[in-house]
mmCIF file of C-alpha atoms in Angstrom:
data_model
loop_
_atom_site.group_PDB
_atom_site.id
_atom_site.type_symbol
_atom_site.label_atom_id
_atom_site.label_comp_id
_atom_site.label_asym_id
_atom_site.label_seq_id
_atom_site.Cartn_x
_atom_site.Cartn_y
_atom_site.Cartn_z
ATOM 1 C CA UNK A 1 22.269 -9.484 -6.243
ATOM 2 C CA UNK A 2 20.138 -8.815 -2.910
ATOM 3 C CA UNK A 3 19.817 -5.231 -3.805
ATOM 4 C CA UNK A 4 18.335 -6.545 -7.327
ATOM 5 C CA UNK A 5 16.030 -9.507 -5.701
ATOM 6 C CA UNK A 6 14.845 -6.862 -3.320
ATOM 7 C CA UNK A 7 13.175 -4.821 -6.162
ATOM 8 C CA UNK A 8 11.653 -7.714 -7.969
ATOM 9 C CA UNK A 9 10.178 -8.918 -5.040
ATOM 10 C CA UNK A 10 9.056 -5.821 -4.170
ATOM 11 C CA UNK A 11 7.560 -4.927 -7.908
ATOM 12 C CA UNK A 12 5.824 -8.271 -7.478
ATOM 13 C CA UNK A 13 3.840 -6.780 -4.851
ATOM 14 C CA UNK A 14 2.836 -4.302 -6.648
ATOM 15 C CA UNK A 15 1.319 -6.947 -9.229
ATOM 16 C CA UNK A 16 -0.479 -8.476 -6.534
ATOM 17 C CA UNK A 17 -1.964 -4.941 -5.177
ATOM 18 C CA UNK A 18 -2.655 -3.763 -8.417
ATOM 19 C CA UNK A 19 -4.542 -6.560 -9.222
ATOM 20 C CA UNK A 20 -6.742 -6.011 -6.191
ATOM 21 C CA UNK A 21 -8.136 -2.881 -7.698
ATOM 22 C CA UNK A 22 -10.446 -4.457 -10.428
ATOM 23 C CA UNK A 23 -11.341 -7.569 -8.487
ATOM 24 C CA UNK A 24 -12.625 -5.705 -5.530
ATOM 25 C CA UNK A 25 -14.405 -3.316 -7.464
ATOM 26 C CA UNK A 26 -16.627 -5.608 -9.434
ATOM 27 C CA UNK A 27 -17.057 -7.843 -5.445
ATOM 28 C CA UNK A 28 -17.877 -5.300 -3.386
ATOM 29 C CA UNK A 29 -20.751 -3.661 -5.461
ATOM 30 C CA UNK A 30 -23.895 -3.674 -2.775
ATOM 31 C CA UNK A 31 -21.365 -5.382 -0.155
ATOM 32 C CA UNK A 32 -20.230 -3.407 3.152
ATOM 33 C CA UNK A 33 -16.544 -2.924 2.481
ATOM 34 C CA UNK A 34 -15.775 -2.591 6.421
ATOM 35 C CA UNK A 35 -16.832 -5.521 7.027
ATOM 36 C CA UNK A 36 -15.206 -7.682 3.773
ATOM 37 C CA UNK A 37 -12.189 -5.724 4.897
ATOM 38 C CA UNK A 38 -12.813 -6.858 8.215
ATOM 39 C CA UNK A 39 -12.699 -10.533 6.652
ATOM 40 C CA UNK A 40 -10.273 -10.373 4.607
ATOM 41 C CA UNK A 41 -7.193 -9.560 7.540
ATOM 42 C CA UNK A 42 -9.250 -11.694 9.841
ATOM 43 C CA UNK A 43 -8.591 -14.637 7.286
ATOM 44 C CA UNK A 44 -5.292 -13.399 6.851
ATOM 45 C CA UNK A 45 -5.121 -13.569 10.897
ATOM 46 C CA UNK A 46 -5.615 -16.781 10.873
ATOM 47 C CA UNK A 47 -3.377 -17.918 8.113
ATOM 48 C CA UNK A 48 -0.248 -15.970 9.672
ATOM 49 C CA UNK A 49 -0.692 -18.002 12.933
ATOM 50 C CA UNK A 50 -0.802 -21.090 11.758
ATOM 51 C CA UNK A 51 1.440 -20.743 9.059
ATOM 52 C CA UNK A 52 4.069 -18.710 10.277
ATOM 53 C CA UNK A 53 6.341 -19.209 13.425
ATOM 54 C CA UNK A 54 8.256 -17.071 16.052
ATOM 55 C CA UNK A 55 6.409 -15.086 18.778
ATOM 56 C CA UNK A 56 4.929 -12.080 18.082
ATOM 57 C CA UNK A 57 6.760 -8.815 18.254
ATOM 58 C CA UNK A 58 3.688 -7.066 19.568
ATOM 59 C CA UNK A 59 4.703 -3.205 20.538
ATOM 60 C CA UNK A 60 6.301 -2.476 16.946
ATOM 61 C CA UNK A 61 3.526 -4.970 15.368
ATOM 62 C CA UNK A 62 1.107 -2.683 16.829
ATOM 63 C CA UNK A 63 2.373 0.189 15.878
ATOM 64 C CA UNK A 64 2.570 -0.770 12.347
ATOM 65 C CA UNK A 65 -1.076 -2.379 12.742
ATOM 66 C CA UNK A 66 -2.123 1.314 14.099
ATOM 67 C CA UNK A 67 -1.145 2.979 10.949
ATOM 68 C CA UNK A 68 -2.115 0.183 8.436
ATOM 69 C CA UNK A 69 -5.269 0.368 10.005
ATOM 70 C CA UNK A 70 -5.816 4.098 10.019
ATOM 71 C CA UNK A 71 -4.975 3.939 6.328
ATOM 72 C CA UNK A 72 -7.715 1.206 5.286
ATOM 73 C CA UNK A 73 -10.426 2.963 7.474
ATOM 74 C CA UNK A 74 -10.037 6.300 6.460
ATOM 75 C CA UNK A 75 -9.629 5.670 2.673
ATOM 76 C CA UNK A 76 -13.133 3.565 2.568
ATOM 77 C CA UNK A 77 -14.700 6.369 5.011
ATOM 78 C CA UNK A 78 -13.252 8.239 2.639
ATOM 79 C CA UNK A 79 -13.972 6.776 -0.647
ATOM 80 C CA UNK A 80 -17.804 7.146 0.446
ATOM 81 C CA UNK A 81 -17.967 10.780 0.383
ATOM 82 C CA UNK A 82 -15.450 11.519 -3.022
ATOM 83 C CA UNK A 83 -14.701 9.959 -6.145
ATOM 84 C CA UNK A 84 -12.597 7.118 -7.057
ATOM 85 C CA UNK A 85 -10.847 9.246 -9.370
ATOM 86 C CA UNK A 86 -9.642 11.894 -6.325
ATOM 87 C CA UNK A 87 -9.094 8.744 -3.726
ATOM 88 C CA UNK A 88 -6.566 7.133 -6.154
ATOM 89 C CA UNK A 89 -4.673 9.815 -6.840
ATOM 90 C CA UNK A 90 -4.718 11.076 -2.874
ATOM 91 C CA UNK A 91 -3.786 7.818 -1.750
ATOM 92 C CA UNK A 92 -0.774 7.689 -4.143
ATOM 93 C CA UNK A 93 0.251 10.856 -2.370
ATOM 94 C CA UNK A 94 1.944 8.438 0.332
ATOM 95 C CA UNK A 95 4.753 7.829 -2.146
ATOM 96 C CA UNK A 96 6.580 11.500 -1.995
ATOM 97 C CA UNK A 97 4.994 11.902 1.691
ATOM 98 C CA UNK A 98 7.601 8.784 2.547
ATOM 99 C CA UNK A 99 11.337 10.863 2.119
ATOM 100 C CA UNK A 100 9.786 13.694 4.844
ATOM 101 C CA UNK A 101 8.807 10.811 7.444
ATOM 102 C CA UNK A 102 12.203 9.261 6.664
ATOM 103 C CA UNK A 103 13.621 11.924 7.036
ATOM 104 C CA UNK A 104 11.818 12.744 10.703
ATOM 105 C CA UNK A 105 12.059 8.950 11.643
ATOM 106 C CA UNK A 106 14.802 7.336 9.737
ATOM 107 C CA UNK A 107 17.353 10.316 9.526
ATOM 108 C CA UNK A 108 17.594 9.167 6.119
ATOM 109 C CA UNK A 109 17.693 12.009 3.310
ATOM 110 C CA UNK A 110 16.758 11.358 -0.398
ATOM 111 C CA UNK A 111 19.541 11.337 -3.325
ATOM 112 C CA UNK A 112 19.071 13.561 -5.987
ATOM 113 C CA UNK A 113 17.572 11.091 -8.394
ATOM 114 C CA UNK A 114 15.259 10.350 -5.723
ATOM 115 C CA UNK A 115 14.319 13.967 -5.492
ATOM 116 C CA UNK A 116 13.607 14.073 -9.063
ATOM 117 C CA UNK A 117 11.925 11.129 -9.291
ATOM 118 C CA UNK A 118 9.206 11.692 -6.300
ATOM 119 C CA UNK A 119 8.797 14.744 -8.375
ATOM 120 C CA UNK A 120 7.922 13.314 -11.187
ATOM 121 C CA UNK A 121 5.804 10.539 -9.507
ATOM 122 C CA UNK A 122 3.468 13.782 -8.220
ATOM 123 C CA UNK A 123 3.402 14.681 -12.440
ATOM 124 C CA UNK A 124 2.658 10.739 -13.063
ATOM 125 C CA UNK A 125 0.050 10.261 -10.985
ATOM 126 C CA UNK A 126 -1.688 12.868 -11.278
ATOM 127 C CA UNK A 127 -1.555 12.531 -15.427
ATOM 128 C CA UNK A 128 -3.093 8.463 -14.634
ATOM 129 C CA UNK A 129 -5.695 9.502 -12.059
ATOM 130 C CA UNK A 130 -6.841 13.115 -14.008
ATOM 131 C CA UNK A 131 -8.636 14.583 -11.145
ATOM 132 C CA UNK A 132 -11.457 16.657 -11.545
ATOM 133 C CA UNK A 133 -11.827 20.580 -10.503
ATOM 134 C CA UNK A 134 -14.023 19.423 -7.609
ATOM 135 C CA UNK A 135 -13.449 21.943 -4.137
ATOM 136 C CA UNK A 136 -11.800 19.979 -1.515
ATOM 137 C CA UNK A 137 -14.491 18.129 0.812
ATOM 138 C CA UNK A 138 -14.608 15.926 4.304
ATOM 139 C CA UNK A 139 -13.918 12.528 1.696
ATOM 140 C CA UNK A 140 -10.811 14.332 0.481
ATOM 141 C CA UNK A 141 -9.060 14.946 4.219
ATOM 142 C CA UNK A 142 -10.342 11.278 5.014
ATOM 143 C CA UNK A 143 -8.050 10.331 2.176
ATOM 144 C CA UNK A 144 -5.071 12.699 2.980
ATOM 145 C CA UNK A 145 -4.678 11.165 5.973
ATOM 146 C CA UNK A 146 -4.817 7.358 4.774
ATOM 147 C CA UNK A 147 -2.084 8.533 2.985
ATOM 148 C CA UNK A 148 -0.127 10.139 5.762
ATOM 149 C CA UNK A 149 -0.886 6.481 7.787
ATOM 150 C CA UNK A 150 0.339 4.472 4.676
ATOM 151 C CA UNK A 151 3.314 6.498 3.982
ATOM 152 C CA UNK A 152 4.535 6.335 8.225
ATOM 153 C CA UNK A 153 3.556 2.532 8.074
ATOM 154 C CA UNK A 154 6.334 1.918 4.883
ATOM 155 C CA UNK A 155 9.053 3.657 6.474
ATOM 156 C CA UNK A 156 8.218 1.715 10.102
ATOM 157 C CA UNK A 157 8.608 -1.190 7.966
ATOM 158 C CA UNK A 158 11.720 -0.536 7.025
ATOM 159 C CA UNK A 159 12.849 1.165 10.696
ATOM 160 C CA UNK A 160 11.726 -1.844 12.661
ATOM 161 C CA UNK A 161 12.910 -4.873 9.783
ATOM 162 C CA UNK A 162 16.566 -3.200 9.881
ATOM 163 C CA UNK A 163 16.753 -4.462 13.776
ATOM 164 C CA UNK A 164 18.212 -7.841 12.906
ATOM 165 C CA UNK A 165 17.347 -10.040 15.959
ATOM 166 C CA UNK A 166 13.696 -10.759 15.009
ATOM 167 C CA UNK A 167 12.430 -12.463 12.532
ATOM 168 C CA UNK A 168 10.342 -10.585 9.967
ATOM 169 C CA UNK A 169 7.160 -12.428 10.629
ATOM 170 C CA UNK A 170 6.806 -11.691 14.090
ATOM 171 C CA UNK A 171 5.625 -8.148 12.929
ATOM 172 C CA UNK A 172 2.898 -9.710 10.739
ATOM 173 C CA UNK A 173 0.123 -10.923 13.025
ATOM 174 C CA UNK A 174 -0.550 -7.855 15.902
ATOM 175 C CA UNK A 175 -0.862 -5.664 12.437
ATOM 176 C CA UNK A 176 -3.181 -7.657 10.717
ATOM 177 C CA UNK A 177 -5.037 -8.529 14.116
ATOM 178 C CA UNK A 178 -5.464 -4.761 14.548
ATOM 179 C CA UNK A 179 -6.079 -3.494 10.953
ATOM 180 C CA UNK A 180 -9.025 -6.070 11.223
ATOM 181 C CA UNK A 181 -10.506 -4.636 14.341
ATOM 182 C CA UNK A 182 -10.484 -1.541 13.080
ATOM 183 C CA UNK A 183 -12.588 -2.463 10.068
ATOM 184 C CA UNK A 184 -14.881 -4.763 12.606
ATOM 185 C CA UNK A 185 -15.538 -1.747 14.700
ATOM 186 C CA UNK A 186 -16.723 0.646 11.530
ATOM 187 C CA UNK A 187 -18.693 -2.331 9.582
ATOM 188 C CA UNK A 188 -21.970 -1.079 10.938
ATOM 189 C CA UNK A 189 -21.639 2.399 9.432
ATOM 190 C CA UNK A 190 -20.389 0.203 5.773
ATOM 191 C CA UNK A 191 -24.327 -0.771 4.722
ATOM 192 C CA UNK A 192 -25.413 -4.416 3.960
ATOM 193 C CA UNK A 193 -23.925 -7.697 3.824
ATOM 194 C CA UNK A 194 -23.923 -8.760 0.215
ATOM 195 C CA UNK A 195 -22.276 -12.260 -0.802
ATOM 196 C CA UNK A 196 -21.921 -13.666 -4.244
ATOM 197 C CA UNK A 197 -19.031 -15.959 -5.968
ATOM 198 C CA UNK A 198 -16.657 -12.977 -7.126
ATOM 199 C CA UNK A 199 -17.089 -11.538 -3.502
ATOM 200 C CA UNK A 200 -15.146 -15.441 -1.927
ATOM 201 C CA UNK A 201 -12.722 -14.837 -5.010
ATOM 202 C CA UNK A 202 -12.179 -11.745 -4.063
ATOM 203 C CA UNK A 203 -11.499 -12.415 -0.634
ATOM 204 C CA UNK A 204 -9.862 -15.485 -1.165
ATOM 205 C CA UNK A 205 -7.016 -13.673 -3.416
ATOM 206 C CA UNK A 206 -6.691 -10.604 -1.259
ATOM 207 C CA UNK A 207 -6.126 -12.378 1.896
ATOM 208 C CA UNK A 208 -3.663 -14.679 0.945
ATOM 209 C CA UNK A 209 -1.575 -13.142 -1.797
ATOM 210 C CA UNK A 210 -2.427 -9.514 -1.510
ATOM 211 C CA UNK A 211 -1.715 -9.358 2.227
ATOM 212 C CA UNK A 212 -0.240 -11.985 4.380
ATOM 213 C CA UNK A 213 2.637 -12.952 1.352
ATOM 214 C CA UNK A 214 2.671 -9.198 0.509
ATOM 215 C CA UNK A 215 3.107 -7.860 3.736
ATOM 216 C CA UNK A 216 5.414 -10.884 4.863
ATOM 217 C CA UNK A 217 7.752 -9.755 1.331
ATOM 218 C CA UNK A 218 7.697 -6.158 2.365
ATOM 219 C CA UNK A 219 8.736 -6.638 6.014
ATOM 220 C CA UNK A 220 11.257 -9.382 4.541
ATOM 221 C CA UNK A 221 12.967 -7.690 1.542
ATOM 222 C CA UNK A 222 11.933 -3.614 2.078
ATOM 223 C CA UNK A 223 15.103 -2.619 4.505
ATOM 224 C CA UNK A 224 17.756 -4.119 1.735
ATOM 225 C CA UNK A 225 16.608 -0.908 -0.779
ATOM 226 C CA UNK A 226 15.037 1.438 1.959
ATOM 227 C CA UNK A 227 12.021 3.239 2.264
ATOM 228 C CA UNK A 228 12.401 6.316 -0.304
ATOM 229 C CA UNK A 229 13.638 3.467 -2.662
ATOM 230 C CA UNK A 230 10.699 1.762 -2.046
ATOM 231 C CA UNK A 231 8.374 4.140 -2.242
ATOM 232 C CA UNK A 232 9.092 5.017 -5.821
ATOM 233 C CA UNK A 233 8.984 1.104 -6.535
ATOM 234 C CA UNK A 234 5.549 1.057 -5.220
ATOM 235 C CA UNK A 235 4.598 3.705 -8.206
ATOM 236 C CA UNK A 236 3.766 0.878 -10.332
ATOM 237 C CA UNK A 237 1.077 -0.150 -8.516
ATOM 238 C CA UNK A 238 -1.426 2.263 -9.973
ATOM 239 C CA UNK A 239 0.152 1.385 -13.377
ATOM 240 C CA UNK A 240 -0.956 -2.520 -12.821
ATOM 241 C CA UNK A 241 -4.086 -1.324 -11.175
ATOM 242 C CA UNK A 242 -4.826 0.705 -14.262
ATOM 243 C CA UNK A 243 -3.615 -2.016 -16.709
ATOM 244 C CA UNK A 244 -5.634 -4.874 -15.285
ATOM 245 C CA UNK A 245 -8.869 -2.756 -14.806
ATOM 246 C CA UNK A 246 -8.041 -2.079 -18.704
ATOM 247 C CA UNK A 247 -7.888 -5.828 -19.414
ATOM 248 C CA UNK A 248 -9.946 -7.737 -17.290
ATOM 249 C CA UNK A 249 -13.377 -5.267 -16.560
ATOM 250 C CA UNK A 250 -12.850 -3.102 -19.625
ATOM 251 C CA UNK A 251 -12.342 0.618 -18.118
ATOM 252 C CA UNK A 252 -10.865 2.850 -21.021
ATOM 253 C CA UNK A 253 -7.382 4.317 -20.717
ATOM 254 C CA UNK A 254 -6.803 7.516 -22.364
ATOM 255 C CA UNK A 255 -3.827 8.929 -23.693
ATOM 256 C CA UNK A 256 -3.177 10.828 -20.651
ATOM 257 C CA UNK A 257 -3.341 8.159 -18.465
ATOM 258 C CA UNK A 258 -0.888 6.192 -20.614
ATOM 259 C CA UNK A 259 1.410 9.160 -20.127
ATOM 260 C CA UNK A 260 1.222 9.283 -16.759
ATOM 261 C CA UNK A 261 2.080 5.558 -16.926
ATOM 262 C CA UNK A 262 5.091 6.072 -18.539
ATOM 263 C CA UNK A 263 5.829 8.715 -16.253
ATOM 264 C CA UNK A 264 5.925 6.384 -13.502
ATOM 265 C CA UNK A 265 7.785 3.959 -14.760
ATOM 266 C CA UNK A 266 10.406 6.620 -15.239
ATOM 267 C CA UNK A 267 10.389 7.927 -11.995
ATOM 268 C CA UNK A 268 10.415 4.449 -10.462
ATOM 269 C CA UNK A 269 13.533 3.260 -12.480
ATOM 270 C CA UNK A 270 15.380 6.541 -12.187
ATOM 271 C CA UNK A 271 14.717 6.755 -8.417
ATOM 272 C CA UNK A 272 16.460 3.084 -7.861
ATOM 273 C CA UNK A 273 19.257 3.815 -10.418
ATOM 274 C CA UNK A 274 23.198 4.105 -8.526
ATOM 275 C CA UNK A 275 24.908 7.209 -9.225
ATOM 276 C CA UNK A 276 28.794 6.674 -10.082
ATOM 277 C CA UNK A 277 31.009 8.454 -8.085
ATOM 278 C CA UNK A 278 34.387 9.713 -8.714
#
């Protein structure tokens, strides 16, 4: 039963992220994301130390914060100078990235569903996100490497959370404390400060439920499936980013994008399915 309230937990979060998706989008038009990034782990900052207790675990927390950081920075650098078409789908790369830095970290090898399914996540995503024939540009490696720093940061997660005398929480706060710095430090190159009702909302939503009771989930519930595992659970989040950007600000979903849906739902499943032995 663990094992299963792991993955529901974990699917959750991919509600919550997917979610973010559409609600940012329609925010942040003529607002500097840097800096509402900036806000929004500040706020969650905040929250974590007043909310949350045990001392902070600052070496691995920083360490995690490094990456998480590198991965926000370089995918809005990023998003500035290619489309949101190619940064989806080269973000999403961090899922089959995660089984080689689990492998170099964690020692940890895929199973052979797993192997299957991060191959099929590849076909998935890139039948949702349909990226165009563009040549590779600067916004492109930007994005490459927010995926390398997301997929190192999910199997540090799960690394770090398997050492059983700390409390999860006490990697929360140095990671959010530095993921916000980061974003402080590149606001001025992020344009003006724009502020309207959907942009609180947004903020609001992200920093509470999107981060500090994602992030707290993740570092509480990842190490009971492990990080390839995860990984492939963290496919639906461009499904429920798709789906609510369907429902809630209208953007069209073609058939090929429903494929690649189903795809990933596939690949997620199949990846977290037990394989009888003899």
């Amino acid at each position: 039963m663990g094992r299963a309230k792991a993955i529901l937990v974990l699917l959750s979060i991919t509600v919550a992220w997917g979610l973010t998706f559409p609600v940012q989008k329609v925010a942040l038009i003529g607002s500097n994301p840097f800096f509402y990034n900036f806000l929004r782990f500040a706020l969650a900052s905040a929250l974590t130390f007043f909310i949350l207790r045990g001392k902070p675990r600052w070496k691995e927390g920083l360490i995690l914060g490094l990456f998480l950081g590198i991965g926000y920075a370089t995918q809005t650098s990023g998003l500035k100078l290619t489309s949101s078409t190619k940064s989806g789908f080269i973000t999403s790369l961090y899922i089959p990235f995660v089984p080689v830095f689990s492998l170099l970290i964690e020692r940890v090898k895929p199973s052979r569903l797993q192997m299957i399914s991060f191959c099929l996540s590849i076909i998935g995503l890139y039948l949702l996100s349909s990226p165009s024939n563009d040549p590779f540009n600067l916004g492109d490696l930007l994005t490459l490497f927010c995926a390398i720093a997301f997929a190192i940061q999910i199997v540090l997660v799960t690394h770090y959370t398997n050492r059983k005398e700390y409390e999860e929480s006490t990697l929360l706060l140095p990671q959010l404390l530095l993921t916000a710095l980061f974003n402080l430090l590149l606001s001025p190159l992020g344009g003006s400060f724009g502020f309207k009702v959907s942009y609180v909302i947004a903020l609001l939503f992200t920093s509470i439920v999107a981060t500090v009771i994602a992030l707290w989930a993740q570092l509480k519930f990842q190490a009971c499936v492990g990080s390839n595992s995860a990984a492939l659970i963290y496919t639906a989040e461009p499904v429920f980013a798709s789906l609510f950007a369907f429902f809630l600000i209208s953007e069209k979903v073609t058939t090929t994008q429903f494929l690649g849906m189903i795809v990933l739902v596939v690949a997620s499943v199949l990846g977290n399915m037990k394989m009888k032995r003899r």
